[in-house]
Short mmCIF file of C-alpha atoms in Angstrom, two decimals:
data_model
loop_
_atom_site.label_atom_id
_atom_site.label_comp_id
_atom_site.label_asym_id
_atom_site.label_seq_id
_atom_site.Cartn_x
_atom_site.Cartn_y
_atom_site.Cartn_z
CA GLY A 1429 10.16 -13.15 14.34
CA SER A 1430 6.62 -11.83 14.12
CA VAL A 1431 6.44 -11.24 10.36
CA PRO A 1432 7.65 -13.64 7.65
CA VAL A 1433 10.71 -11.65 6.03
CA PRO A 1434 13.89 -13.43 3.78
CA LYS A 1435 16.56 -14.05 6.52
CA VAL A 1436 19.43 -11.38 5.74
CA ILE A 1437 22.80 -13.09 4.69
CA HIS A 1438 24.80 -10.01 4.19
CA ALA A 1439 24.04 -6.48 4.20
CA ALA A 1440 26.91 -4.22 2.16
CA THR A 1441 25.60 -1.01 3.50
CA ARG A 1442 28.51 1.01 1.60
CA GLY A 1443 28.64 -1.44 -1.31
CA LEU A 1444 31.35 -3.53 -2.64
CA GLU A 1445 34.08 -2.23 -4.98
CA GLU A 1446 32.17 -0.71 -7.65
CA LEU A 1447 29.15 -1.95 -6.59
CA PRO A 1448 26.33 0.01 -5.19
CA PRO A 1449 24.87 -1.12 -1.55
CA PHE A 1450 23.09 -4.34 -1.71
CA ALA A 1451 21.76 -7.25 0.27
CA LEU A 1452 21.94 -10.75 -0.01
CA MET A 1453 18.77 -12.36 1.38
CA ARG A 1454 17.83 -16.26 1.49
CA PHE A 1455 15.53 -17.84 -1.03
CA VAL A 1456 11.77 -17.95 0.16
CA GLU A 1457 9.90 -20.37 -1.57
CA GLY A 1458 6.61 -19.29 -2.54
CA ILE A 1459 4.73 -17.14 -5.65
CA SER A 1460 3.45 -13.47 -5.28
CA PHE A 1461 -0.14 -12.88 -4.31
CA ARG A 1462 -0.35 -11.10 -7.86
CA GLU A 1463 0.16 -14.78 -9.23
CA LEU A 1464 -2.16 -16.56 -7.25
CA ARG A 1465 -4.78 -13.97 -7.87
CA ARG A 1466 -4.56 -14.56 -11.77
CA THR A 1467 -5.48 -18.32 -11.09
CA GLY A 1468 -8.92 -17.43 -10.32
CA ASP A 1469 -8.81 -19.70 -7.22
CA ALA A 1470 -11.21 -18.17 -4.73
CA ASP A 1471 -10.62 -20.64 -1.93
CA ALA A 1472 -6.72 -20.32 -2.23
CA ILE A 1473 -7.17 -16.22 -2.64
CA ALA A 1474 -9.37 -15.99 0.57
CA GLN A 1475 -6.82 -18.28 2.76
CA ALA A 1476 -3.77 -16.00 1.50
CA ALA A 1477 -5.80 -12.80 1.81
CA PHE A 1478 -7.01 -14.10 5.54
CA SER A 1479 -3.13 -14.76 6.11
CA ALA A 1480 -2.18 -11.32 4.43
CA GLY A 1481 -4.28 -9.78 6.92
CA GLU A 1482 -2.68 -11.36 10.01
CA THR A 1483 0.42 -10.42 8.83
CA LEU A 1484 -0.89 -6.80 8.25
CA ALA A 1485 -1.73 -6.53 12.09
CA ALA A 1486 1.48 -8.51 13.15
CA ILE A 1487 3.57 -5.39 11.38
CA GLY A 1488 1.34 -2.99 12.97
CA ARG A 1489 2.39 -4.38 16.39
CA THR A 1490 5.60 -2.41 15.79
CA THR A 1491 5.04 0.90 17.09
CA PHE A 1492 7.25 4.04 17.60
CA SER A 1493 7.04 7.65 19.47
CA LYS A 1494 6.04 9.54 16.90
CA PRO A 1495 5.10 9.13 13.10
CA GLY A 1496 7.54 9.98 10.48
CA TRP A 1497 10.66 8.56 8.25
CA LEU A 1498 12.43 5.66 9.20
CA SER A 1499 16.12 5.60 9.51
CA ALA A 1500 18.69 2.79 10.97
CA GLY A 1501 17.39 1.16 14.26
CA PRO A 1502 14.74 1.49 13.43
CA ALA A 1503 14.29 5.02 14.51
CA VAL A 1504 11.72 7.66 13.46
CA THR A 1505 13.56 10.71 12.19
CA ALA A 1506 11.80 13.69 10.51
CA PRO A 1507 7.93 13.87 10.38
CA LEU A 1508 6.55 12.96 6.94
CA LEU A 1509 5.44 16.48 6.55
CA GLU A 1510 5.55 19.50 9.08
CA GLY A 1511 2.51 20.73 10.22
CA ALA A 1512 -1.20 20.32 10.25
CA ASN A 1513 -3.24 18.40 7.71
CA PRO A 1514 -0.38 16.92 6.12
CA MET A 1515 -1.99 14.48 3.77
CA PRO A 1516 -4.62 17.08 2.24
CA ARG A 1517 -1.26 19.40 2.16
CA PHE A 1518 0.81 16.76 0.56
CA VAL A 1519 -2.03 15.95 -1.99
CA ASP A 1520 -1.96 19.94 -3.20
CA SER A 1521 1.61 19.76 -3.64
CA CYS A 1522 1.44 16.93 -5.78
CA LEU A 1523 -1.70 18.57 -8.02
CA ALA A 1524 0.49 21.24 -8.64
CA SER A 1525 2.90 19.02 -10.60
CA GLU A 1526 3.60 19.64 -13.82
CA ASN A 1527 3.46 16.27 -14.47
CA LEU A 1528 0.26 15.20 -12.86
CA GLN A 1529 -1.45 18.44 -14.54
CA ARG A 1530 -0.61 16.92 -17.59
CA ARG A 1531 -2.11 13.50 -16.84
CA LEU A 1532 -5.29 14.60 -14.69
CA PRO A 1533 -7.72 16.98 -16.01
CA ALA A 1534 -8.44 20.06 -13.75
CA ASP A 1535 -12.10 19.26 -12.94
CA LEU A 1536 -10.71 15.52 -11.56
CA ARG A 1537 -7.97 17.54 -9.63
CA ASP A 1538 -10.32 19.99 -8.20
CA ARG A 1539 -12.49 17.01 -6.89
CA ILE A 1540 -9.38 15.46 -5.63
CA HIS A 1541 -8.75 18.71 -3.44
CA THR A 1542 -12.13 19.42 -2.24
CA VAL A 1543 -12.73 15.29 -1.05
CA LEU A 1544 -9.26 15.18 0.63
CA TRP A 1545 -9.90 18.55 2.52
CA ALA A 1546 -13.45 17.68 3.27
CA SER A 1547 -12.25 14.28 5.09
CA SER A 1548 -9.38 16.44 6.76
CA ALA A 1549 -10.35 15.33 10.68
CA ALA A 1550 -10.34 11.61 9.86
CA LEU A 1551 -7.18 11.82 7.83
CA ALA A 1552 -5.47 14.14 10.54
CA VAL A 1553 -6.36 11.14 13.01
CA ALA A 1554 -4.54 8.59 10.62
CA SER A 1555 -1.52 11.05 10.48
CA GLU A 1556 -1.15 10.59 13.89
CA GLU A 1557 -0.46 7.00 14.40
CA THR A 1558 2.65 5.66 14.99
CA ARG A 1559 2.47 2.01 13.86
CA LEU A 1560 5.14 0.33 11.73
CA VAL A 1561 3.51 0.87 8.05
CA HIS A 1562 5.29 -0.98 5.00
CA GLY A 1563 4.73 1.51 2.54
CA ASP A 1564 4.07 -1.10 -0.15
CA PHE A 1565 1.86 -3.57 0.95
CA ASN A 1566 0.63 -4.77 -2.51
CA LYS A 1567 0.47 -8.53 -3.88
CA ARG A 1568 3.81 -8.27 -5.70
CA ASN A 1569 5.61 -7.90 -2.46
CA LEU A 1570 3.79 -10.95 -0.92
CA LEU A 1571 5.15 -14.16 -1.15
CA VAL A 1572 2.58 -17.15 -0.46
CA ARG A 1573 2.75 -20.73 -0.67
CA PRO A 1574 0.37 -23.37 0.81
CA GLU A 1575 1.19 -24.96 3.96
CA ALA A 1576 -0.44 -27.89 5.93
CA GLY A 1577 -3.35 -27.38 3.77
CA ARG A 1578 -3.89 -23.93 3.39
CA TRP A 1579 -2.51 -20.60 1.54
CA ILE A 1580 -0.35 -18.08 3.99
CA VAL A 1581 1.83 -15.47 3.79
CA ALA A 1582 5.56 -16.79 3.23
CA ALA A 1583 7.41 -13.71 2.97
CA VAL A 1584 6.95 -10.20 3.06
CA VAL A 1585 9.39 -8.24 0.75
CA ASP A 1586 10.60 -4.86 -0.39
CA TRP A 1587 10.47 -2.49 2.87
CA GLU A 1588 12.25 0.50 1.30
CA PHE A 1589 9.16 2.71 1.92
CA ALA A 1590 8.57 1.90 5.63
CA VAL A 1591 7.36 4.81 7.70
CA SER A 1592 5.88 5.24 11.16
CA GLY A 1593 1.96 5.91 10.31
CA SER A 1594 -1.19 4.30 10.28
CA PRO A 1595 -1.99 0.82 8.89
CA LEU A 1596 -4.78 2.30 6.41
CA ALA A 1597 -1.66 3.05 4.07
CA ASP A 1598 -1.26 -0.48 3.92
CA LEU A 1599 -4.84 -1.57 4.01
CA GLY A 1600 -5.74 0.96 1.12
CA ASN A 1601 -2.73 -0.30 -0.93
CA PHE A 1602 -3.56 -3.97 -0.74
CA LEU A 1603 -7.06 -3.50 -1.50
CA ARG A 1604 -6.56 -0.82 -4.34
CA TYR A 1605 -7.31 -3.20 -7.27
CA GLU A 1606 -10.20 -4.87 -5.23
CA LEU A 1607 -13.46 -4.31 -6.64
CA ALA A 1608 -16.68 -4.13 -4.61
CA SER A 1609 -18.38 -5.78 -7.39
CA ARG A 1610 -16.57 -8.80 -7.59
CA PRO A 1611 -14.63 -8.90 -4.55
CA LEU A 1612 -11.91 -11.65 -4.04
CA ALA A 1613 -9.69 -10.35 -0.89
CA GLU A 1614 -12.21 -9.23 1.12
CA PRO A 1615 -14.04 -9.90 3.48
CA HIS A 1616 -11.12 -12.17 4.23
CA PHE A 1617 -8.38 -9.89 4.46
CA SER A 1618 -10.15 -7.41 6.74
CA THR A 1619 -11.03 -10.61 8.91
CA GLY A 1620 -7.50 -11.89 9.37
CA TYR A 1621 -6.57 -8.56 10.18
CA ARG A 1622 -9.28 -7.98 13.15
CA GLN A 1623 -8.51 -11.40 14.41
CA ALA A 1624 -4.99 -11.12 14.46
CA GLY A 1625 -5.55 -7.66 16.85
CA GLY A 1626 -5.72 -5.04 14.31
CA ALA A 1627 -7.95 -2.33 15.20
CA LEU A 1628 -10.54 -0.53 12.35
CA PRO A 1629 -12.73 2.49 12.68
CA PRO A 1630 -16.14 2.20 11.45
CA ASP A 1631 -15.11 3.76 8.12
CA TRP A 1632 -11.74 2.40 7.49
CA ARG A 1633 -12.56 1.10 4.09
CA HIS A 1634 -13.43 4.62 2.78
CA VAL A 1635 -10.77 6.37 4.55
CA SER A 1636 -8.04 3.70 3.43
CA LYS A 1637 -9.04 4.78 -0.01
CA LEU A 1638 -8.30 8.22 0.68
CA VAL A 1639 -5.14 7.54 2.21
CA ASP A 1640 -4.00 5.40 -0.77
CA LEU A 1641 -5.22 8.36 -3.16
CA THR A 1642 -2.02 10.02 -1.42
CA ALA A 1643 -0.06 7.70 -2.85
CA VAL A 1644 -1.78 7.68 -6.20
CA CYS A 1645 -1.30 11.16 -6.32
CA GLU A 1646 2.31 11.21 -5.76
CA SER A 1647 3.02 8.12 -8.21
CA LEU A 1648 1.17 10.51 -10.93
CA THR A 1649 4.15 13.35 -10.54
CA HIS A 1650 6.78 10.83 -11.50
CA ASP A 1651 8.60 11.60 -14.93
CA SER A 1652 9.20 7.98 -15.82
CA LEU A 1653 5.53 6.52 -16.02
CA PRO A 1654 4.33 4.25 -18.48
CA ALA A 1655 1.13 5.65 -20.33
CA THR A 1656 -0.83 2.33 -19.38
CA VAL A 1657 -0.09 2.51 -15.57
CA ALA A 1658 -0.77 6.27 -15.64
CA ALA A 1659 -3.88 5.65 -17.28
CA GLU A 1660 -4.92 3.09 -14.57
CA LEU A 1661 -3.96 5.75 -11.76
CA VAL A 1662 -6.38 8.26 -12.98
CA GLU A 1663 -9.25 5.83 -13.36
CA ILE A 1664 -8.43 4.55 -9.83
CA ALA A 1665 -8.03 8.62 -8.56
CA ARG A 1666 -11.46 9.10 -10.56
CA ALA A 1667 -13.45 5.94 -8.89
CA THR A 1668 -12.21 6.78 -5.42
CA VAL A 1669 -13.65 10.42 -5.34
CA GLY A 1670 -16.74 8.91 -7.05
CA ASN A 1671 -17.23 6.44 -4.73
CA ARG A 1672 -17.25 3.57 -7.27
CA ASP A 1673 -15.41 0.82 -8.65
CA PRO A 1674 -12.79 1.52 -11.38
CA ARG A 1675 -14.59 0.69 -15.02
CA PHE A 1676 -12.05 -1.44 -16.41
CA ASP A 1677 -10.70 -5.05 -15.33
CA LEU A 1678 -7.71 -4.02 -13.43
CA GLY A 1679 -6.12 -7.50 -12.53
CA PRO A 1680 -2.40 -7.21 -11.06
#
């Protein structure tokens, strides 16, 4: 009732005959935020970004007793990673991956390690948060449409990566392709988030990029990753540790 999602008509949690588990959901009228962004309509993008911020704040109003992975209920099961400094340690485990090492040069791996550990205190604070996190809050998973003269979020889809944690993960994911030199979603996104009750630390943009860097590094460990996607992620990682915009036109 607080976040727009497609209505679930039927969920076959054990599958059906030879089909794997599936869910049947009601169709939602709209287009992805990604499609809207590609139109270049600055006013529409600003309105949808403001609504996305409001929506993310609404998601974060659901809280849990501790951070961690979610199961049915929803309820928290195991922690995301046992022990202190989970984010830097998780990134270190990614940096040891053979797949990642083929894609990231040694000097960049060293810089990522150094930057993450230098920010371990701020990341530790984020690791202790217990709010509902979508886990893949990007422009492909937000359906938007015009309503009463303004573009709004009509539905948030693809919740399979949801966890209990810090909203900075979703903030960083949503703004991964936002360029400071050519902003489109900002400051509308963060303004919508704040006005809907979301709290942001003073250095939220920097810390959210570092939190998102953990997801970028994890993606670079995958076996099946198209070369073009890998190149984008490598440049995003390089730009993050260099505190600059990526040096190519991303546009998803």
